[in-house]
Amino acid sequence: MTQTSVIYRIDANNQLIDVDENWDRFALANDSPQLVRALVVRKPLFELISDPLSGHLYKLLIERVKHTGKTISFKFRCDSPAMRRYMHMEMVRQVENDGVCFKSTTEREEPREPVELLAPHAKRSDDLVIICSWCKRVKVSEDQWLDIEQGIQRLGLFDAEVLPQLSHGMCPDCNKSIWSNLIQ
Ligand SMILES: [Zn+2]
């Protein structure tokens, strides 16, 4: 497939000032009609990031880009239940408005059997499973994180009637990669 990028910009106050035409396509493909362009422009970027840990890390990365002028790039996953989506992000300072331009590129997509654990409306128990906000691997033991399909097998969730809730965390690999962007 050809790689598709979504480009958007924030101003000095971290408000979204501009999103390109691919934004809506991506929002709708991700089952997020509440995120279409008309509803997000001029909103604070952090209102659109539902997981607090990701929001916190994006805040640090944005400060870093603004203060150093250094371009930051990293890989991440933006999966939906039926699609593995391998993404690349680039964050560049915008000198003219003291803002940041984001370029989020879908490098590769792989269809799969839908993973119910990622379905937004699935019924949930009080149990928690930790999922890495960045790479979407799940924590299966103190020191092991597995791709979600393997994690589901390992945690015995394959034919569970009620699924656990997802709690967002960060695996050691992603933690290392994000912090290397923040301290270099
Ligand atoms: Zn990770």
Coordinates of N, CA and C and ligand atoms in Angstrom, one line a residue:
M1 N 0.8 -1.2 0.0 CA 0.0 0.0 0.0 C 0.9 1.3 0.0
T2 N 0.3 2.3 -0.5 CA 1.1 3.6 -0.4 C 0.9 4.1 1.1
Q3 N 2.0 4.8 1.5 CA 1.9 5.3 2.9 C 1.1 6.6 2.9
T4 N 0.2 6.7 3.9 CA -0.6 7.9 4.0 C -0.2 8.6 5.3
S5 N -0.1 9.9 5.1 CA 0.3 10.8 6.3 C -0.9 11.7 6.6
V6 N -1.0 11.9 7.9 CA -2.0 12.9 8.4 C -1.1 14.0 9.0
I7 N -1.3 15.3 8.5 CA -0.5 16.4 9.0 C -1.4 17.3 9.8
Y8 N -1.0 17.7 11.0 CA -1.8 18.7 11.8 C -0.8 19.6 12.6
R9 N -1.3 20.7 13.0 CA -0.5 21.7 13.6 C -1.2 22.2 14.9
I10 N -0.3 22.5 15.9 CA -0.8 23.2 17.1 C -0.1 24.5 17.2
D11 N -0.7 25.5 17.9 CA -0.1 26.8 18.1 C 0.6 26.8 19.5
A12 N 1.0 28.0 19.9 CA 1.8 28.1 21.1 C 1.1 27.6 22.3
N13 N -0.3 27.7 22.3 CA -1.1 27.2 23.4 C -1.6 25.8 23.3
N14 N -1.0 25.1 22.3 CA -1.3 23.7 22.1 C -2.7 23.5 21.6
Q15 N -3.3 24.5 20.9 CA -4.6 24.3 20.3 C -4.4 23.8 18.9
L16 N -5.2 22.9 18.4 CA -5.1 22.5 17.0 C -5.6 23.6 16.1
I17 N -4.7 24.0 15.2 CA -5.1 25.1 14.4 C -5.4 24.7 12.9
D18 N -5.0 23.5 12.6 CA -5.0 23.1 11.2 C -4.9 21.6 11.1
V19 N -5.8 20.9 10.4 CA -5.6 19.5 10.2 C -5.8 19.3 8.7
D20 N -5.1 18.3 8.1 CA -5.2 18.2 6.6 C -6.4 17.3 6.2
E21 N -6.6 17.0 4.9 CA -7.8 16.3 4.5 C -7.7 14.8 4.8
N22 N -6.5 14.3 5.2 CA -6.5 12.9 5.5 C -7.0 12.7 7.0
W23 N -7.1 13.7 7.7 CA -7.5 13.6 9.1 C -8.8 12.9 9.3
D24 N -9.8 13.3 8.5 CA -11.2 12.8 8.7 C -11.2 11.3 8.2
R25 N -10.5 11.0 7.2 CA -10.4 9.6 6.7 C -9.9 8.7 7.8
F26 N -8.9 9.2 8.5 CA -8.3 8.4 9.6 C -9.2 8.3 10.8
A27 N -9.9 9.4 11.1 CA -10.8 9.4 12.3 C -11.9 8.4 12.0
L28 N -12.5 8.4 10.8 CA -13.6 7.5 10.5 C -13.2 6.1 10.4
A29 N -12.0 5.8 9.8 CA -11.5 4.5 9.8 C -11.2 3.9 11.2
N30 N -11.0 4.8 12.1 CA -10.7 4.4 13.5 C -12.0 4.4 14.4
D31 N -13.1 4.5 13.7 CA -14.4 4.5 14.4 C -14.5 5.6 15.4
S32 N -14.0 6.8 15.1 CA -14.0 7.9 16.0 C -14.6 9.2 15.3
P33 N -15.9 9.1 15.0 CA -16.6 10.2 14.3 C -16.6 11.5 15.2
Q34 N -16.4 11.3 16.5 CA -16.3 12.5 17.3 C -15.0 13.3 17.1
L35 N -14.1 12.7 16.3 CA -12.8 13.4 16.1 C -12.7 14.0 14.7
V36 N -13.8 14.1 14.0 CA -13.7 14.7 12.6 C -13.3 16.2 12.7
R37 N -12.7 16.6 11.6 CA -12.1 18.0 11.5 C -13.0 19.1 12.1
A38 N -14.2 19.1 11.7 CA -15.1 20.2 12.1 C -15.2 20.3 13.6
L39 N -15.0 19.1 14.3 CA -15.3 19.1 15.8 C -14.0 19.3 16.6
V40 N -12.8 19.3 15.9 CA -11.6 19.3 16.7 C -10.8 20.6 16.5
V41 N -11.0 21.3 15.3 CA -10.1 22.4 15.1 C -10.4 23.5 16.1
R42 N -9.4 24.1 16.7 CA -9.4 25.1 17.7 C -9.6 24.5 19.1
K43 N -9.6 23.2 19.2 CA -9.6 22.5 20.5 C -8.2 22.3 21.0
P44 N -8.0 22.3 22.4 CA -6.7 21.9 22.9 C -6.4 20.5 22.5
L45 N -5.2 20.2 22.0 CA -4.8 18.9 21.5 C -5.0 17.9 22.6
F46 N -4.8 18.3 23.9 CA -4.8 17.3 25.0 C -6.2 16.8 25.3
E47 N -7.2 17.6 24.8 CA -8.6 17.1 25.0 C -8.9 15.9 24.1
L48 N -8.1 15.7 23.1 CA -8.3 14.6 22.1 C -7.6 13.4 22.5
I49 N -6.7 13.4 23.4 CA -5.9 12.3 23.8 C -6.5 11.6 25.0
S50 N -7.2 10.5 24.8 CA -8.0 10.0 25.9 C -7.2 9.3 27.0
D51 N -6.0 8.8 26.7 CA -5.2 8.1 27.7 C -4.2 9.1 28.4
P52 N -4.3 9.3 29.7 CA -3.6 10.3 30.4 C -2.0 10.1 30.3
L53 N -1.6 8.9 30.2 CA -0.1 8.7 30.1 C 0.4 9.2 28.8
S54 N -0.3 8.9 27.7 CA 0.0 9.4 26.4 C 0.0 10.9 26.4
G55 N -1.0 11.5 27.0 CA -1.2 12.9 27.0 C 0.0 13.5 27.7
H56 N 0.4 12.9 28.8 CA 1.6 13.4 29.6 C 2.9 13.4 28.7
L57 N 3.1 12.3 28.1 CA 4.3 12.1 27.3 C 4.3 13.1 26.1
Y58 N 3.1 13.2 25.4 CA 3.0 14.2 24.3 C 3.4 15.6 24.8
K59 N 2.9 15.9 26.0 CA 3.2 17.2 26.6 C 4.7 17.4 26.7
L60 N 5.4 16.4 27.2 CA 6.8 16.5 27.4 C 7.5 16.6 26.0
L61 N 7.0 15.8 25.0 CA 7.7 15.9 23.7 C 7.5 17.2 23.0
I62 N 6.3 17.8 23.2 CA 6.0 19.1 22.6 C 6.8 20.2 23.2
E63 N 7.0 20.1 24.5 CA 7.9 21.1 25.2 C 9.3 21.0 24.6
R64 N 9.7 19.8 24.5 CA 11.1 19.5 24.0 C 11.3 20.1 22.6
V65 N 10.3 19.9 21.7 CA 10.4 20.4 20.3 C 10.4 21.9 20.3
K66 N 9.5 22.5 21.1 CA 9.4 23.9 21.2 C 10.7 24.6 21.7
H67 N 11.2 24.0 22.8 CA 12.4 24.6 23.4 C 13.7 24.4 22.7
T68 N 13.8 23.3 22.1 CA 15.1 23.0 21.5 C 15.1 23.1 19.9
G69 N 13.9 23.1 19.3 CA 13.9 23.2 17.9 C 14.3 21.9 17.2
K70 N 14.5 20.9 18.1 CA 14.9 19.6 17.5 C 13.7 18.8 17.0
T71 N 13.8 18.2 15.9 CA 12.7 17.4 15.3 C 12.7 16.0 16.1
I72 N 11.6 15.6 16.5 CA 11.5 14.3 17.2 C 10.7 13.3 16.3
S73 N 11.2 12.1 16.2 CA 10.4 11.1 15.5 C 10.5 9.8 16.3
F74 N 9.4 9.1 16.1 CA 9.3 7.8 16.8 C 8.3 6.9 16.1
K75 N 8.4 5.6 16.4 CA 7.4 4.7 15.9 C 6.3 4.4 16.9
F76 N 5.1 4.1 16.5 CA 4.1 3.7 17.5 C 3.1 2.9 16.7
R77 N 2.1 2.3 17.5 CA 1.0 1.5 16.9 C -0.3 2.2 17.1
C78 N -1.1 2.2 16.1 CA -2.5 2.8 16.3 C -3.5 1.7 15.8
D79 N -3.6 0.6 16.5 CA -4.4 -0.5 16.1 C -5.9 -0.3 16.3
S80 N -6.6 -0.9 15.4 CA -8.1 -1.0 15.7 C -8.3 -2.5 15.9
P81 N -9.5 -3.0 16.3 CA -9.6 -4.4 16.6 C -9.2 -5.3 15.3
A82 N -9.6 -4.8 14.1 CA -9.3 -5.7 13.0 C -8.1 -5.3 12.1
M83 N -7.3 -4.4 12.7 CA -6.1 -3.9 11.9 C -4.9 -3.6 12.8
R84 N -3.8 -4.2 12.4 CA -2.6 -3.8 13.0 C -2.1 -2.6 12.2
R85 N -1.8 -1.5 12.9 CA -1.4 -0.3 12.1 C 0.0 0.2 12.7
Y86 N 1.0 0.1 11.8 CA 2.3 0.5 12.2 C 2.6 1.9 11.8
M87 N 2.8 2.8 12.7 CA 2.8 4.2 12.5 C 4.2 4.8 12.8
H88 N 4.4 6.0 12.1 CA 5.6 6.8 12.4 C 5.2 8.2 12.6
M89 N 5.7 8.8 13.7 CA 5.4 10.2 14.0 C 6.6 11.1 13.8
E90 N 6.4 12.3 13.3 CA 7.5 13.3 13.2 C 6.9 14.6 13.8
M91 N 7.6 15.2 14.7 CA 7.2 16.5 15.3 C 8.2 17.5 15.0
V92 N 7.8 18.6 14.4 CA 8.7 19.7 13.9 C 8.3 21.0 14.5
R93 N 9.2 21.8 15.0 CA 8.9 23.1 15.5 C 8.4 24.0 14.3
Q94 N 7.4 24.8 14.6 CA 7.0 25.9 13.7 C 7.4 27.2 14.3
V95 N 8.5 27.8 13.7 CA 9.0 29.0 14.3 C 8.0 30.1 14.2
E96 N 7.3 30.2 13.1 CA 6.4 31.4 12.9 C 5.3 31.6 14.0
N97 N 4.9 30.5 14.6 CA 3.8 30.7 15.6 C 4.2 30.0 16.9
D98 N 5.4 29.6 17.1 CA 5.9 28.9 18.3 C 5.0 27.6 18.5
G99 N 4.6 27.0 17.4 CA 3.8 25.8 17.5 C 4.6 24.6 17.1
V100 N 3.9 23.5 16.9 CA 4.5 22.3 16.4 C 3.6 21.7 15.3
C101 N 4.3 21.1 14.3 CA 3.7 20.4 13.2 C 3.9 18.9 13.4
F102 N 2.8 18.2 13.3 CA 2.8 16.7 13.5 C 2.6 16.0 12.1
K103 N 3.4 15.1 11.8 CA 3.2 14.3 10.6 C 3.1 12.8 11.1
S104 N 1.9 12.3 11.0 CA 1.7 10.9 11.4 C 1.5 10.0 10.2
T105 N 2.4 9.1 10.0 CA 2.4 8.3 8.8 C 2.0 6.8 9.1
T106 N 1.1 6.3 8.3 CA 0.8 4.9 8.4 C 1.8 4.2 7.5
E107 N 2.7 3.5 8.1 CA 3.8 2.8 7.3 C 3.3 1.5 6.7
R108 N 2.4 0.8 7.5 CA 2.0 -0.5 7.1 C 0.8 -0.9 7.9
E109 N -0.1 -1.6 7.2 CA -1.4 -2.1 7.8 C -1.5 -3.6 7.6
E110 N -1.9 -4.3 8.6 CA -2.1 -5.7 8.5 C -3.5 -6.1 9.0
P111 N -4.4 -6.5 8.1 CA -5.7 -7.0 8.6 C -5.6 -8.2 9.5
R112 N -6.4 -8.4 10.5 CA -6.4 -9.6 11.3 C -7.8 -9.9 11.8
E113 N -7.9 -11.1 12.4 CA -9.2 -11.4 13.1 C -9.4 -10.4 14.1
P114 N -10.6 -9.8 14.2 CA -10.8 -8.7 15.2 C -10.5 -9.1 16.6
V115 N -9.7 -8.3 17.3 CA -9.3 -8.5 18.7 C -10.3 -7.8 19.6
E116 N -11.2 -8.6 20.2 CA -12.3 -8.1 21.0 C -11.8 -7.2 22.1
L117 N -10.6 -7.6 22.6 CA -10.0 -6.8 23.8 C -9.9 -5.3 23.4
L118 N -9.8 -5.0 22.1 CA -9.6 -3.6 21.7 C -10.9 -2.9 21.4
A119 N -12.0 -3.7 21.4 CA -13.3 -3.2 20.9 C -13.8 -2.2 22.0
P120 N -14.1 -0.9 21.5 CA -14.5 0.1 22.5 C -15.7 -0.2 23.3
H121 N -16.6 -1.0 22.8 CA -17.9 -1.2 23.5 C -18.0 -2.6 24.1
A122 N -16.9 -3.4 24.1 CA -17.0 -4.7 24.7 C -17.3 -4.6 26.2
K123 N -18.0 -5.7 26.6 CA -18.4 -5.7 28.1 C -17.1 -6.0 28.9
R124 N -17.0 -5.3 30.0 CA -15.7 -5.5 30.8 C -16.0 -5.9 32.2
S125 N -15.0 -6.7 32.8 CA -15.1 -7.0 34.2 C -14.3 -5.9 35.0
D126 N -14.1 -6.2 36.3 CA -13.3 -5.2 37.1 C -11.8 -5.5 37.0
D127 N -11.4 -6.6 36.3 CA -10.0 -7.0 36.1 C -9.3 -6.0 35.2
L128 N -8.0 -5.8 35.4 CA -7.3 -4.9 34.6 C -6.2 -5.6 33.8
V129 N -6.0 -5.2 32.5 CA -4.8 -5.7 31.8 C -4.1 -4.4 31.3
I130 N -2.8 -4.4 31.5 CA -2.0 -3.2 31.1 C -1.6 -3.3 29.7
I131 N -1.9 -2.3 28.9 CA -1.5 -2.3 27.5 C -0.6 -1.1 27.3
C132 N 0.5 -1.3 26.5 CA 1.4 -0.2 26.3 C 0.8 0.8 25.3
S133 N 0.7 2.1 25.8 CA 0.1 3.1 25.0 C 0.8 3.3 23.6
W134 N 2.1 2.9 23.5 CA 2.8 3.2 22.3 C 2.8 2.1 21.3
C135 N 3.1 0.8 21.8 CA 3.3 -0.3 20.9 C 2.1 -1.3 21.0
K136 N 1.2 -1.1 21.9 CA 0.0 -1.9 22.0 C 0.3 -3.4 22.4
R137 N 1.5 -3.6 23.0 CA 1.7 -4.9 23.6 C 1.1 -4.9 25.0
V138 N 0.8 -6.1 25.5 CA 0.2 -6.2 26.8 C 1.1 -6.9 27.8
K139 N 1.0 -6.5 29.0 CA 1.9 -7.0 30.1 C 1.3 -8.3 30.5
V140 N 2.1 -9.4 30.5 CA 1.6 -10.7 30.9 C 2.3 -11.2 32.2
S141 N 3.4 -10.6 32.5 CA 4.1 -10.9 33.8 C 4.9 -9.7 34.2
E142 N 5.6 -9.8 35.3 CA 6.3 -8.6 35.8 C 7.3 -8.1 34.8
D143 N 7.9 -9.0 34.0 CA 8.9 -8.5 33.1 C 8.7 -8.9 31.6
Q144 N 7.4 -9.3 31.3 CA 7.2 -9.7 29.9 C 6.0 -9.0 29.3
W145 N 6.2 -8.5 28.1 CA 5.1 -7.8 27.3 C 5.0 -8.5 26.0
L146 N 3.8 -8.9 25.6 CA 3.6 -9.6 24.3 C 2.7 -8.9 23.4
D147 N 2.8 -9.2 22.1 CA 1.9 -8.7 21.1 C 0.5 -9.1 21.6
I148 N -0.5 -8.2 21.3 CA -1.8 -8.4 21.9 C -2.4 -9.8 21.6
E149 N -2.2 -10.3 20.4 CA -2.8 -11.7 20.1 C -2.2 -12.7 21.0
Q150 N -0.8 -12.7 21.1 CA -0.2 -13.7 22.0 C -0.5 -13.4 23.5
G151 N -0.6 -12.2 23.8 CA -0.9 -11.8 25.2 C -2.3 -12.4 25.6
I152 N -3.3 -12.3 24.7 CA -4.6 -12.8 25.0 C -4.6 -14.3 25.2
Q153 N -3.8 -15.0 24.4 CA -3.6 -16.5 24.6 C -3.0 -16.7 26.0
R154 N -1.9 -16.0 26.3 CA -1.1 -16.3 27.5 C -2.0 -16.0 28.7
L155 N -2.8 -14.9 28.6 CA -3.6 -14.5 29.8 C -4.9 -15.3 29.9
G156 N -5.1 -16.3 28.9 CA -6.3 -17.1 28.9 C -7.6 -16.3 28.6
L157 N -7.5 -15.3 27.8 CA -8.7 -14.5 27.5 C -9.3 -14.8 26.1
F158 N -8.8 -15.8 25.5 CA -9.2 -16.1 24.1 C -10.7 -16.3 24.0
D159 N -11.3 -17.1 24.9 CA -12.7 -17.3 24.8 C -13.4 -16.8 26.1
A160 N -12.8 -15.8 26.7 CA -13.4 -15.2 27.9 C -14.8 -14.5 27.6
E161 N -15.8 -14.7 28.4 CA -17.1 -14.1 28.1 C -17.1 -12.6 28.4
V162 N -16.4 -12.3 29.5 CA -16.3 -10.9 29.9 C -14.8 -10.5 29.9
L163 N -14.5 -9.5 29.2 CA -13.1 -9.1 29.1 C -12.6 -8.2 30.2
P164 N -11.3 -8.2 30.5 CA -10.9 -7.2 31.5 C -10.8 -5.8 30.9
Q165 N -10.7 -4.8 31.8 CA -10.5 -3.4 31.3 C -9.1 -3.2 30.9
L166 N -8.9 -2.3 30.0 CA -7.5 -2.0 29.6 C -7.0 -0.8 30.4
S167 N -5.8 -0.9 30.9 CA -5.2 0.2 31.6 C -4.0 0.6 30.8
H168 N -3.8 1.9 30.6 CA -2.6 2.2 29.7 C -1.3 2.3 30.5
G169 N -0.3 1.8 30.0 CA 1.0 1.8 30.6 C 2.1 2.0 29.5
M170 N 3.3 1.8 29.9 CA 4.4 1.9 28.9 C 5.4 0.7 29.1
C171 N 5.6 0.0 28.1 CA 6.6 -1.1 28.2 C 8.0 -0.6 28.3
P172 N 8.9 -1.4 28.8 CA 10.3 -0.8 28.9 C 10.9 -0.4 27.6
D173 N 10.7 -1.1 26.5 CA 11.3 -0.7 25.2 C 10.8 0.7 24.8
C174 N 9.5 0.9 24.9 CA 8.9 2.2 24.5 C 9.4 3.3 25.4
N175 N 9.4 3.0 26.7 CA 9.9 3.9 27.7 C 11.3 4.4 27.3
K176 N 12.1 3.5 27.0 CA 13.5 3.8 26.7 C 13.6 4.7 25.4
S177 N 12.8 4.3 24.4 CA 12.8 5.1 23.2 C 12.3 6.5 23.3
I178 N 11.2 6.6 24.1 CA 10.6 8.0 24.3 C 11.6 8.8 25.1
W179 N 12.2 8.2 26.2 CA 13.1 9.0 27.0 C 14.4 9.4 26.2
S180 N 14.8 8.6 25.3 CA 15.9 8.9 24.5 C 15.7 10.2 23.7
N181 N 14.4 10.3 23.3 CA 14.0 11.6 22.5 C 14.0 12.8 23.5
L182 N 13.7 12.5 24.7 CA 13.5 13.6 25.6 C 14.9 14.1 26.2
I183 N 15.9 13.3 26.3 CA 17.1 13.7 27.0 C 18.3 14.0 26.0
Q184 N 18.1 13.6 24.7 CA 19.3 13.8 23.8 C 19.5 15.3 23.5
Ligands
ZN1 ZN 5.6 -0.5 24.1

